[in-house]
GROMACS .gro file of C-alpha atoms in nm:
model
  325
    1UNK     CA    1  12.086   4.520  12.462
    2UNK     CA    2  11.776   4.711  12.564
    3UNK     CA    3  11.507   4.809  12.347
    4UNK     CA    4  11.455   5.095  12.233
    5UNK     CA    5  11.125   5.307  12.300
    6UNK     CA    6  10.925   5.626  12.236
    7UNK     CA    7  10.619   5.763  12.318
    8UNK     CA    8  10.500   6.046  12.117
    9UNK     CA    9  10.227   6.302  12.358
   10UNK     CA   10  10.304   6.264  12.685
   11UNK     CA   11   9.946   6.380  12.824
   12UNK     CA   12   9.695   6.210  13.024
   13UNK     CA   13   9.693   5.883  12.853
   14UNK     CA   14  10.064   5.923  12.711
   15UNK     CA   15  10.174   5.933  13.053
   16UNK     CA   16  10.005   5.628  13.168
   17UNK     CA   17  10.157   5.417  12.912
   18UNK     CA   18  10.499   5.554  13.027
   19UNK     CA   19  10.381   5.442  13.375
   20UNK     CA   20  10.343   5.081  13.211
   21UNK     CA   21  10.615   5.072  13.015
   22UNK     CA   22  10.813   5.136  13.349
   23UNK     CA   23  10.711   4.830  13.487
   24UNK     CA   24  10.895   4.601  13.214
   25UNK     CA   25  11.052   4.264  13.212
   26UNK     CA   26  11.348   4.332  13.014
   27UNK     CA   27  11.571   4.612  12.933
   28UNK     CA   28  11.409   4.911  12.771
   29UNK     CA   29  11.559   5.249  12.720
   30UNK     CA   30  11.261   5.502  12.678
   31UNK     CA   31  11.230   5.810  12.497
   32UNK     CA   32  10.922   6.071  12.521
   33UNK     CA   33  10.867   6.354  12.317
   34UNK     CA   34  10.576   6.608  12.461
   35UNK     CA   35  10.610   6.966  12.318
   36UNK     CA   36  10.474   7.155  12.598
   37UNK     CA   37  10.659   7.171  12.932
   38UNK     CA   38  10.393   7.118  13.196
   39UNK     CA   39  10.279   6.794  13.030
   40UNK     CA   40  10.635   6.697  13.021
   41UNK     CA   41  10.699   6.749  13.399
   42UNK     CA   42  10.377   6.561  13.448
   43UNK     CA   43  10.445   6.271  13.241
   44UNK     CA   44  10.867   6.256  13.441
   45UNK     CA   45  10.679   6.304  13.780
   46UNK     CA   46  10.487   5.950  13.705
   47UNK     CA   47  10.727   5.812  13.558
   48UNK     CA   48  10.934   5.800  13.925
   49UNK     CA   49  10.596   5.724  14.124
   50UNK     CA   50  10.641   5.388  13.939
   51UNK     CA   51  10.851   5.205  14.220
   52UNK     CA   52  10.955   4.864  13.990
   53UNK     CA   53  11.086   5.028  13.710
   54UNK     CA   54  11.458   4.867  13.707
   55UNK     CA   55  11.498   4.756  13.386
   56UNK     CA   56  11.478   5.094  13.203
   57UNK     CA   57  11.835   5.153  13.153
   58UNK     CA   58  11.790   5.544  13.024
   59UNK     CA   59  11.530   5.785  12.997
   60UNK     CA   60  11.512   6.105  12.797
   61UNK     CA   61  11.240   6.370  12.749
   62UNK     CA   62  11.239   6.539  12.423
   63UNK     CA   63  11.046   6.815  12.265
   64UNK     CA   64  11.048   6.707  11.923
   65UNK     CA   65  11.053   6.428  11.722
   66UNK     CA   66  11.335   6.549  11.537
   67UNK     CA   67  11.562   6.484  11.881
   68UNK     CA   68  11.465   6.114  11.921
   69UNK     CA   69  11.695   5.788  11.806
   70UNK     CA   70  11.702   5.704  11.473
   71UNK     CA   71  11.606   5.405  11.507
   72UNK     CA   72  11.348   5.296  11.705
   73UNK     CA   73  11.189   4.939  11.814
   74UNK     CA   74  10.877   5.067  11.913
   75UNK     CA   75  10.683   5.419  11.933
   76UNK     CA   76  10.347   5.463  12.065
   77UNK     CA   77  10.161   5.781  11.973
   78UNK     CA   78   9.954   5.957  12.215
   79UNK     CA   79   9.867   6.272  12.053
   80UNK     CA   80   9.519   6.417  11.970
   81UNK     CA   81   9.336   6.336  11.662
   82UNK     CA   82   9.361   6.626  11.518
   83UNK     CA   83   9.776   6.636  11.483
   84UNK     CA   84   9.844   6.246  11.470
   85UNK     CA   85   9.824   6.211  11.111
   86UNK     CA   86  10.137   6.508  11.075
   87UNK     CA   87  10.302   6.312  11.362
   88UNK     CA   88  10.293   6.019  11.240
   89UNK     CA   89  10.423   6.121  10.923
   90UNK     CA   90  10.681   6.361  11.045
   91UNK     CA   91  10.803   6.017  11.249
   92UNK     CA   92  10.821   5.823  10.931
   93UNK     CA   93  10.969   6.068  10.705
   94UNK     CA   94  11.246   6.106  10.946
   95UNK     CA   95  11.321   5.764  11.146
   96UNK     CA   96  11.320   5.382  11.100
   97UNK     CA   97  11.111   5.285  11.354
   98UNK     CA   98  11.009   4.850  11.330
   99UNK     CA   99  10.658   4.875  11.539
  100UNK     CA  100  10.382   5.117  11.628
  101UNK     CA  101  10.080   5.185  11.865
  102UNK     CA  102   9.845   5.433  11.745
  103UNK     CA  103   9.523   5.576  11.993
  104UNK     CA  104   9.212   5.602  11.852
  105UNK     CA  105   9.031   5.759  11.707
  106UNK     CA  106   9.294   5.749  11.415
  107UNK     CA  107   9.229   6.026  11.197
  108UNK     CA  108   8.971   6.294  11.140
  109UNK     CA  109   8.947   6.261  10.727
  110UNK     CA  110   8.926   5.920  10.524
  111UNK     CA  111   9.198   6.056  10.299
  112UNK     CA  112   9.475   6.064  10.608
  113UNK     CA  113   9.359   5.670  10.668
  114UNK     CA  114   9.486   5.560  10.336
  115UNK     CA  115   9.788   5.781  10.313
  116UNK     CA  116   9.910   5.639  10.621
  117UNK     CA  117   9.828   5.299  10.517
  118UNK     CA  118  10.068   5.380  10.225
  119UNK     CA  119  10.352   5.532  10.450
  120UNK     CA  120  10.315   5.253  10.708
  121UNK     CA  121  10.378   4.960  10.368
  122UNK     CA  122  10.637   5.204  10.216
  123UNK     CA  123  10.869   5.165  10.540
  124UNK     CA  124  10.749   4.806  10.672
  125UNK     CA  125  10.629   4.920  11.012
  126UNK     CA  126  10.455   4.674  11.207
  127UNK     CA  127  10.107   4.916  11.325
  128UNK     CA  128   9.847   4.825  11.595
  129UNK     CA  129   9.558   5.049  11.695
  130UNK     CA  130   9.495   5.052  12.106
  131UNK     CA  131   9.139   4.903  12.122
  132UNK     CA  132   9.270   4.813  12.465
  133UNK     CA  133   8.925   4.619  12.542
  134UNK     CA  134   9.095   4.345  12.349
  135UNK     CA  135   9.357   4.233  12.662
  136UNK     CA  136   9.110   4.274  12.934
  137UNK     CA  137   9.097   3.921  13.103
  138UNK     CA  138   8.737   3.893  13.157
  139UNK     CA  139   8.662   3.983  12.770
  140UNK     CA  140   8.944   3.702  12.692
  141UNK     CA  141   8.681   3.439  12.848
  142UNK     CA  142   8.369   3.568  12.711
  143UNK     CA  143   8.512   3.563  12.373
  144UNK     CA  144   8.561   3.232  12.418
  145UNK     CA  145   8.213   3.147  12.560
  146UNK     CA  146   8.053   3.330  12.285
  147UNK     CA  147   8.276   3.166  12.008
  148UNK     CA  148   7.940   2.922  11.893
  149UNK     CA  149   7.664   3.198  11.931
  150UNK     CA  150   7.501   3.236  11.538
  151UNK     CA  151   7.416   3.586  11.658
  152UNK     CA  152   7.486   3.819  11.886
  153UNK     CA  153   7.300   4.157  12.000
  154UNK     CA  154   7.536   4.416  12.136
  155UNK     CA  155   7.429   4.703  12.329
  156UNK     CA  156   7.630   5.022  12.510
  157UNK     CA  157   7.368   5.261  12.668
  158UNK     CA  158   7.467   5.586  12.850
  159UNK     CA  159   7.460   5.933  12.961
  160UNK     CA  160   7.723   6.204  12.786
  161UNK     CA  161   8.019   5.909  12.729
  162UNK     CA  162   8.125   6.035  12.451
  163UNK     CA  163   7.973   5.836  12.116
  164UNK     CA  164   8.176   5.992  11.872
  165UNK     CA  165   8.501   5.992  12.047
  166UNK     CA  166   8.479   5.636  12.205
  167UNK     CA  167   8.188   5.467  11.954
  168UNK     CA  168   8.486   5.248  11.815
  169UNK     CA  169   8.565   5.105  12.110
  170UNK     CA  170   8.211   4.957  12.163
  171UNK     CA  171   8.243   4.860  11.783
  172UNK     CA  172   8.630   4.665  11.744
  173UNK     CA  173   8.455   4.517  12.070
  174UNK     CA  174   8.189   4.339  11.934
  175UNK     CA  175   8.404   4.266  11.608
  176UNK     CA  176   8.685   4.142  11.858
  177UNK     CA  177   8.399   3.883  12.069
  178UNK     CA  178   8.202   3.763  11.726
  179UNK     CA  179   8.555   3.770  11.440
  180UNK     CA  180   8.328   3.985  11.226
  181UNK     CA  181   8.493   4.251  11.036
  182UNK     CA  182   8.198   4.356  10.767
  183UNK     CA  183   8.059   4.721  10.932
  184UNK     CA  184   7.781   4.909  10.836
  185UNK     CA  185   7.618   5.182  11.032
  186UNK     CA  186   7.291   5.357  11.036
  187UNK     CA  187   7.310   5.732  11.178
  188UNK     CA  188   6.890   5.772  11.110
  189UNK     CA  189   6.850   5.813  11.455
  190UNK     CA  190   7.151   6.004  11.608
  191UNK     CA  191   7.017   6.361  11.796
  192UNK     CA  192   6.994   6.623  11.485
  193UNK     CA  193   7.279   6.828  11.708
  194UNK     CA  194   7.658   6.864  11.686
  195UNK     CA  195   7.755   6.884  12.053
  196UNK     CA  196   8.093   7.054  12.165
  197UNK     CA  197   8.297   6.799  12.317
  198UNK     CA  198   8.466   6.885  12.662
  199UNK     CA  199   8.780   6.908  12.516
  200UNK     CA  200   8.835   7.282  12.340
  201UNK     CA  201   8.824   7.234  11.952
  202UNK     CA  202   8.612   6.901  11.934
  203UNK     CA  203   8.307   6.803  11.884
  204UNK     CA  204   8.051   6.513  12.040
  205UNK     CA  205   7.750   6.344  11.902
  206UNK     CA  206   7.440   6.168  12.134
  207UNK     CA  207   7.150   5.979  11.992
  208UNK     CA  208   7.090   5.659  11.915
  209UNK     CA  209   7.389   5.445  11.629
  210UNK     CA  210   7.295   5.117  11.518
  211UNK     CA  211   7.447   4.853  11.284
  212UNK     CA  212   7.549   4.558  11.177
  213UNK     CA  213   7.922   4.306  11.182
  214UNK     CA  214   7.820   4.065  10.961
  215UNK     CA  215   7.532   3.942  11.083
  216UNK     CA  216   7.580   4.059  11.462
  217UNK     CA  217   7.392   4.344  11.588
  218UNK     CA  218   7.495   4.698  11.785
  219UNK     CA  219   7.351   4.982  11.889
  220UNK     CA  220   7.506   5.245  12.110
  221UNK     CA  221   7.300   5.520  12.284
  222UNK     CA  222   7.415   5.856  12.415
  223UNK     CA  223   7.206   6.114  12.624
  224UNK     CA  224   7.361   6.457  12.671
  225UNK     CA  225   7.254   6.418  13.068
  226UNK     CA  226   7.606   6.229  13.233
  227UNK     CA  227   7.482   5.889  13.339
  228UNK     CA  228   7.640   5.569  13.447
  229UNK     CA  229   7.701   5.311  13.082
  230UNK     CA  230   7.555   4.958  13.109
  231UNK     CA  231   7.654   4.632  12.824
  232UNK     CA  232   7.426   4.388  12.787
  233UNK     CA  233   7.514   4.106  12.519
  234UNK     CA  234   7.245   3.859  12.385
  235UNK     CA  235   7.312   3.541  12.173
  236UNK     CA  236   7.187   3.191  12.170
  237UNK     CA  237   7.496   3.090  12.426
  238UNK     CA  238   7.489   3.387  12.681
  239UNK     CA  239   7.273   3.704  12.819
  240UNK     CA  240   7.526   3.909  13.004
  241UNK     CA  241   7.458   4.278  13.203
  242UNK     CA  242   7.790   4.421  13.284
  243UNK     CA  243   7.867   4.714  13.427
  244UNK     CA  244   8.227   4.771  13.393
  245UNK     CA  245   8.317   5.021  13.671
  246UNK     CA  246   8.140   4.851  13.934
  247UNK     CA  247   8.287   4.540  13.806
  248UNK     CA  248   7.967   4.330  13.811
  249UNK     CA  249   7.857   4.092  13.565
  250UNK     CA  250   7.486   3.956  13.542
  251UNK     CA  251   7.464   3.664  13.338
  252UNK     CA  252   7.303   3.375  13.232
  253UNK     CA  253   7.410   3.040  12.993
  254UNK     CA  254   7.236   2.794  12.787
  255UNK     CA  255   7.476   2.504  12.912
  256UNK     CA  256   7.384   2.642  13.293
  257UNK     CA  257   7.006   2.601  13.193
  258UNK     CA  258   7.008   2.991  13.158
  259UNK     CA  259   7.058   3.026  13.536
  260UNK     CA  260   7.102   3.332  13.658
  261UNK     CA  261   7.450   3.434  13.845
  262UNK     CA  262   7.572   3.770  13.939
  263UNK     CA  263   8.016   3.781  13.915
  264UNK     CA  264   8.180   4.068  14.069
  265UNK     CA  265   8.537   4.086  13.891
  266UNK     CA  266   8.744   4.343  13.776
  267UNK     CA  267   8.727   4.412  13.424
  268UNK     CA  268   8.816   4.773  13.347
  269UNK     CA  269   9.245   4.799  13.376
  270UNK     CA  270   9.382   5.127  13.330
  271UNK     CA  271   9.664   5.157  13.074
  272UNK     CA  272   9.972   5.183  13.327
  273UNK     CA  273   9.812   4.838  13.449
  274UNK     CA  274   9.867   4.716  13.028
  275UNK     CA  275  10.106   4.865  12.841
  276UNK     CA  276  10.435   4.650  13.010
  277UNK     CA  277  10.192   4.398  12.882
  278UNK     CA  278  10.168   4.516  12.539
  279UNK     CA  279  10.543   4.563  12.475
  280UNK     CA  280  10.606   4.263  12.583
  281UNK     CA  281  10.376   4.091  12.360
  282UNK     CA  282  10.485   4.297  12.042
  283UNK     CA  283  10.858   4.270  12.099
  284UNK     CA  284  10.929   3.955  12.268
  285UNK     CA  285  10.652   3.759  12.073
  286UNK     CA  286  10.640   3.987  11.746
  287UNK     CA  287  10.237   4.004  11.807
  288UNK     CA  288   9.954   4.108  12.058
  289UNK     CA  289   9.584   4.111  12.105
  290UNK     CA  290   9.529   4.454  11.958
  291UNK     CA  291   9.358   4.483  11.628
  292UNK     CA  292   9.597   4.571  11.307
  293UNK     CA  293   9.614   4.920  11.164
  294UNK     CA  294   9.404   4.775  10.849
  295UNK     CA  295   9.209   4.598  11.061
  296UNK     CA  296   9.132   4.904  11.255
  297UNK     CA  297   9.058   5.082  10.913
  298UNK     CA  298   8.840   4.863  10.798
  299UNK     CA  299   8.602   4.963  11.111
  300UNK     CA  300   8.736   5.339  11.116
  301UNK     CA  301   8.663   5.431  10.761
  302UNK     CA  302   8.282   5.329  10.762
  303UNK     CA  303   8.226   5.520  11.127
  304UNK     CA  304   8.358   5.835  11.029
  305UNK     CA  305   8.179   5.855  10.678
  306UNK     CA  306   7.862   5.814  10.824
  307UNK     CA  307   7.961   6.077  11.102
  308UNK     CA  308   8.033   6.311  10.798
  309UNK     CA  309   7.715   6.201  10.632
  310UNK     CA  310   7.559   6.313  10.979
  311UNK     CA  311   7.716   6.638  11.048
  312UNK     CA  312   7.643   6.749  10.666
  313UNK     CA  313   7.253   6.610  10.768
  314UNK     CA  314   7.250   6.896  11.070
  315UNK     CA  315   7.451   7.195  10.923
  316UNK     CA  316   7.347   7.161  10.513
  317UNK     CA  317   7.757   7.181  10.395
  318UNK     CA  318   7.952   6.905  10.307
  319UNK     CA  319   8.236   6.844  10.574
  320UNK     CA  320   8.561   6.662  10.493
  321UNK     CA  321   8.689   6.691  10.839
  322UNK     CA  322   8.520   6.496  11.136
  323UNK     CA  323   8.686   6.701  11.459
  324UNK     CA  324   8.688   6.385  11.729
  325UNK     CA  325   8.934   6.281  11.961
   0.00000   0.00000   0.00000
C-alpha cells in the first residue's frame, strides 16, 4: 500500500523536495498543496523532469490544505517563516498526519515555538527540522573524526550569506559534529543595522555572532559586500579549511602528524539529491539524521531572542516579531 505524502509550499525549495521524493524506493502517493498557480505549474513541471519516478502511484496538486487526505504518513512544510506557524496549525487542527519535516528557520516569535511544541504532543506527530547539513556524507566522517576533540573552534566567514536567515545552520552544525546542545550567543558585535533581506518583507543582519555549545566555540561573520563563505574547524584532533562549493577540503590530523592534505569531494547535495533519502529513513526506519523539533528548539529559541535583543539595540522599541526566513 503506498504511503501517503504531502508537501505543503511548493516554491523553490518545496519543489526540490518533490523532485526527491520522486525518486523513491517504494510506493508513495504524493500530495502538494501551493496556493498560487505559477508556483504550482513550476513545482508539476519538475516533478516530470524527474525521469525515475515509478513508484509514485498518484499525484495531486492542491490549493489548500483543506483538500488534502485525511490522513497523512508524512508532510513536509515548505512555506515561509512568516505563515508556517498558521500552516502548521491549520494542518493539525484539521488532519492526522504520523510525521513531519519543518524548514528552518521555524518561527518568527518564541511564543509560536512552544505552542507548536504543544500541538505537535497533543496529536503525537513525529517532527524533524531540515538542518540538512546533518546527511551530507563528508560531515558523516568528520563527525566521526572529531568525536575525541575536548574542544572545538567553529568558524563560517562570508560576504552577504544571509546570517540571520541561515545562522542556524552553521549552529545545529557544530552542535551536530561536537553532541553539544547548551547555546548561548553574544550579539555585542553584530553591525548596529537591520538590513532588508532580498526577499520582499524580510529582514537580514551582518556583523560579527559568537558563542558557545557547551564548551565548543562559533563565530559566524557576515559583510554586506557578496563574497564567497569559507569553514575552518580547529580542535586538538583536526584543522580543516573547507570550502563547500568548490568542494575542497584543507586539512590536517594529529594521528597524520598534522600533515597537511588538500581533498576535493563533493560535499554540498541539493535537496532533490536528499529528500528520497529522508523519507526513506523516517518511514521505513521510523528515524533519520535530522535534528528533533525540540532539539531544534532548544537552538532556535536562544538565536532568535538575542536577534530580538539586537533589533530592539538598533531601533529603541521592543520587537516581539523577528521577520527571517
Amino acid at each position: 500500500m503506498s504511503k501517503k505524502i504531502a508537501i505543503i509550499g511548493a516554491g523553490q525549495l518545496g519543489s526540490r523536495h518533490l523532485q526527491g521524493i520522486a525518486q523513491s524506493s517504494f510506493d508513495i502517493s504524493i500530495e502538494v498543496v501551493e496556493p498560487f498557480e505559477v508556483s504550482r505549474k513550476i513545482a508539476q513541471d519538475r516533478f516530470y523532469q524527474i525521469k525515475n519516478r515509478e513508484k509514485v502511484t498518484d499525484i495531486s496538486f492542491y490549493d489548500s490544505i483543506e483538500k488534502l487526505s485525511n490522513k497523512l504518513d508524512l508532510v513536509i512544510i515548505a512555506t515561509n517563516t512568516d505563515v508556517r506557524f498558521n500552516v502548521v496549525k491549520e494542518l493539525l487542527d484539521r488532519k492526522d498526519v504520523l510525521n513531519l519535516v519543518l524548514e528552518k528557520v521555524l518561527f518568527q516569535s518564541i511564543d509560536e515555538y512552544y505552542m507548536i511544541e504543544k500541538l505537535l504532543e497533543e496529536n503525537s506527530v513525529e517532527c524533524w527540522v531540515n538542518h540538512s547539513r546533518r546527511m551530507f556524507p563528508f560531515y558523516k566522517q568528520l563527525k566521526e573524526e572529531l568525536k575525541d576533540a575536548n574542544q572545538i573552534s567553529y568558524n563560517f566567514q562570508g560576504g552577504d550569506w544571509g546570517l540571520g536567515c541561515n545562522g542556524l545552520h552553521f549552529i545545529d552544525h557544530l552542535s551536530y559534529l561536537s553532541d553539544a546542545t547548551n547555546l548561548t550567543i553574544n550579539n555585542s558585535l553584530l553591525n548596529d543595522k537591520i538590513y532588508n533581506s532580498k526577499r520582499k518583507g524580510f529582514i537580514e543582519f551582518n556583523g560579527l555572532l559568537t558563542g558557545k555549545l557547551d564548551n565548543h566555540l562559533f563565530s559566524l561573520y557576515s559583510n554586506s559586500k557578496k563574497s564567497s563563505g569559507i569553514l575552518s574547524i580547529v580542535s586538538d584532533m583536526l584543522t580543516a579549511t573547507i570550502d563547500e562549493v568548490k568542494g575542497k577540503i584543507t586539512i590536517s590530523k594529529l594521528n597524520n602528524q598534522w600533515n597537511e592534505e588538500v581533498i576535493e569531494t563533493k560535499i554540498v547535495y541539493f535537496q532533490s539529491e536528499l529528500s528520497n533519502i529522508l523519507i526513506e529513513d523516517i518511514l521505513i526506519e521510523n528515524s533519520c539524521n535530522l535534528p528533533t523539533y525540540k532539539e531544534a528548539m532548544n537552538l532556535h529559541i536562544p538565536f532568535i531572542k538575542s536577534l530580538l535583543n539586537h533589533m530592539q539595540k538598533v531601533t529603541g522599541q521592543e520587537h516581539k516579531i523577528c521577520p527571517i526566513t
